[in-house]
Amino acid sequence: MKFSTDRSYADPEAAARKLLEIANTVEAIQDGRIHIEKINGPMLFKEGASPTEYKAGLDLKRDGVRLNRFGIPKSVGF
C-alpha cells in the first residue's frame, strides 16, 4: 500500500536543474544578478516544489556542483 505520491523534485539534482532552468529565463538586473523572488515563486508555487526540495536544490548548486546549460552536472576543477 502506498500512502504518498512521488515528488518531482525529491532528487536534489532534479531540483537544481529546474532552479537553473528558471534562473536562465529571468533577466539579470545588475552585474549578472537576479532577484531571488523571481526564482522562489515559480519553483515553489508554479512547479509545486516543497521548501525542503527547493533548499536541497540550492544547497547542491552552492556546494560546487556545476550544471551545464542543458542542466547536466559537469565536473569543475577548483
PDB file of C-alpha atoms in Angstrom:
ATOM      1  CA  MET A   1       0.000   0.000   0.000  1.00  0.00           C
ATOM      2  CA  LYS A   2       1.388   3.365  -0.990  1.00  0.00           C
ATOM      3  CA  PHE A   3       0.326   6.412   1.005  1.00  0.00           C
ATOM      4  CA  SER A   4       2.261   9.190  -0.716  1.00  0.00           C
ATOM      5  CA  THR A   5       2.901  10.259  -4.253  1.00  0.00           C
ATOM      6  CA  ASP A   6       6.290  10.532  -5.891  1.00  0.00           C
ATOM      7  CA  ARG A   7       7.715  14.049  -5.726  1.00  0.00           C
ATOM      8  CA  SER A   8       9.239  15.503  -8.901  1.00  0.00           C
ATOM      9  CA  TYR A   9      11.984  17.343  -7.042  1.00  0.00           C
ATOM     10  CA  ALA A  10      12.770  14.860  -4.274  1.00  0.00           C
ATOM     11  CA  ASP A  11      16.092  14.330  -6.071  1.00  0.00           C
ATOM     12  CA  PRO A  12      18.298  17.373  -5.303  1.00  0.00           C
ATOM     13  CA  GLU A  13      19.888  17.193  -8.767  1.00  0.00           C
ATOM     14  CA  ALA A  14      16.459  17.459 -10.413  1.00  0.00           C
ATOM     15  CA  ALA A  15      15.641  20.429  -8.183  1.00  0.00           C
ATOM     16  CA  ALA A  16      18.967  22.111  -9.030  1.00  0.00           C
ATOM     17  CA  ARG A  17      18.367  21.576 -12.757  1.00  0.00           C
ATOM     18  CA  LYS A  18      14.898  23.129 -12.504  1.00  0.00           C
ATOM     19  CA  LEU A  19      16.232  26.069 -10.483  1.00  0.00           C
ATOM     20  CA  LEU A  20      18.818  26.759 -13.173  1.00  0.00           C
ATOM     21  CA  GLU A  21      16.201  26.420 -15.882  1.00  0.00           C
ATOM     22  CA  ILE A  22      14.047  29.017 -14.119  1.00  0.00           C
ATOM     23  CA  ALA A  23      17.051  31.274 -13.437  1.00  0.00           C
ATOM     24  CA  ASN A  24      18.012  31.222 -17.113  1.00  0.00           C
ATOM     25  CA  THR A  25      14.611  32.665 -18.033  1.00  0.00           C
ATOM     26  CA  VAL A  26      14.969  35.621 -15.645  1.00  0.00           C
ATOM     27  CA  GLU A  27      16.562  38.834 -16.886  1.00  0.00           C
ATOM     28  CA  ALA A  28      19.640  39.915 -14.923  1.00  0.00           C
ATOM     29  CA  ILE A  29      19.396  43.333 -13.312  1.00  0.00           C
ATOM     30  CA  GLN A  30      22.911  44.419 -12.315  1.00  0.00           C
ATOM     31  CA  ASP A  31      26.267  42.684 -12.606  1.00  0.00           C
ATOM     32  CA  GLY A  32      24.531  39.491 -13.727  1.00  0.00           C
ATOM     33  CA  ARG A  33      22.459  39.258 -10.543  1.00  0.00           C
ATOM     34  CA  ILE A  34      18.829  38.265 -10.373  1.00  0.00           C
ATOM     35  CA  HIS A  35      16.221  38.755  -7.664  1.00  0.00           C
ATOM     36  CA  ILE A  36      15.747  35.538  -5.692  1.00  0.00           C
ATOM     37  CA  GLU A  37      11.983  36.040  -5.516  1.00  0.00           C
ATOM     38  CA  LYS A  38      11.878  35.606  -9.284  1.00  0.00           C
ATOM     39  CA  ILE A  39      13.117  32.041  -8.705  1.00  0.00           C
ATOM     40  CA  ASN A  40      11.279  31.328  -5.424  1.00  0.00           C
ATOM     41  CA  GLY A  41       7.780  31.930  -6.774  1.00  0.00           C
ATOM     42  CA  PRO A  42       7.941  29.765  -9.884  1.00  0.00           C
ATOM     43  CA  MET A  43       9.754  26.917  -8.120  1.00  0.00           C
ATOM     44  CA  LEU A  44       7.534  26.799  -5.039  1.00  0.00           C
ATOM     45  CA  PHE A  45       4.136  27.757  -6.429  1.00  0.00           C
ATOM     46  CA  LYS A  46       4.122  27.034 -10.162  1.00  0.00           C
ATOM     47  CA  GLU A  47       6.251  23.865 -10.070  1.00  0.00           C
ATOM     48  CA  GLY A  48       4.922  22.760  -6.670  1.00  0.00           C
ATOM     49  CA  ALA A  49       8.252  22.010  -5.016  1.00  0.00           C
ATOM     50  CA  SER A  50       8.314  21.903  -1.236  1.00  0.00           C
ATOM     51  CA  PRO A  51      10.569  24.328   0.656  1.00  0.00           C
ATOM     52  CA  THR A  52      12.794  21.380   1.610  1.00  0.00           C
ATOM     53  CA  GLU A  53      13.205  20.296  -2.025  1.00  0.00           C
ATOM     54  CA  TYR A  54      13.900  23.902  -3.039  1.00  0.00           C
ATOM     55  CA  LYS A  55      16.578  24.274  -0.349  1.00  0.00           C
ATOM     56  CA  ALA A  56      18.194  20.952  -1.287  1.00  0.00           C
ATOM     57  CA  GLY A  57      18.483  22.152  -4.890  1.00  0.00           C
ATOM     58  CA  LEU A  58      20.031  25.445  -3.785  1.00  0.00           C
ATOM     59  CA  ASP A  59      22.478  23.692  -1.438  1.00  0.00           C
ATOM     60  CA  LEU A  60      23.540  21.285  -4.164  1.00  0.00           C
ATOM     61  CA  LYS A  61      24.241  24.171  -6.535  1.00  0.00           C
ATOM     62  CA  ARG A  62      26.186  26.088  -3.871  1.00  0.00           C
ATOM     63  CA  ASP A  63      28.330  23.078  -2.923  1.00  0.00           C
ATOM     64  CA  GLY A  64      30.218  23.192  -6.177  1.00  0.00           C
ATOM     65  CA  VAL A  65      28.091  21.017  -8.417  1.00  0.00           C
ATOM     66  CA  ARG A  66      28.020  22.926 -11.654  1.00  0.00           C
ATOM     67  CA  LEU A  67      25.472  22.199 -14.325  1.00  0.00           C
ATOM     68  CA  ASN A  68      25.957  22.964 -17.977  1.00  0.00           C
ATOM     69  CA  ARG A  69      23.363  24.905 -19.960  1.00  0.00           C
ATOM     70  CA  PHE A  70      21.392  21.685 -20.529  1.00  0.00           C
ATOM     71  CA  GLY A  71      21.121  21.023 -16.788  1.00  0.00           C
ATOM     72  CA  ILE A  72      23.590  18.133 -16.767  1.00  0.00           C
ATOM     73  CA  PRO A  73      26.139  18.059 -13.910  1.00  0.00           C
ATOM     74  CA  LYS A  74      29.701  18.637 -15.028  1.00  0.00           C
ATOM     75  CA  SER A  75      32.907  18.391 -13.070  1.00  0.00           C
ATOM     76  CA  VAL A  76      34.749  21.612 -12.417  1.00  0.00           C
ATOM     77  CA  GLY A  77      38.339  21.861 -11.246  1.00  0.00           C
ATOM     78  CA  PHE A  78      38.879  24.367  -8.438  1.00  0.00           C
TER      79      PHE A  78
END
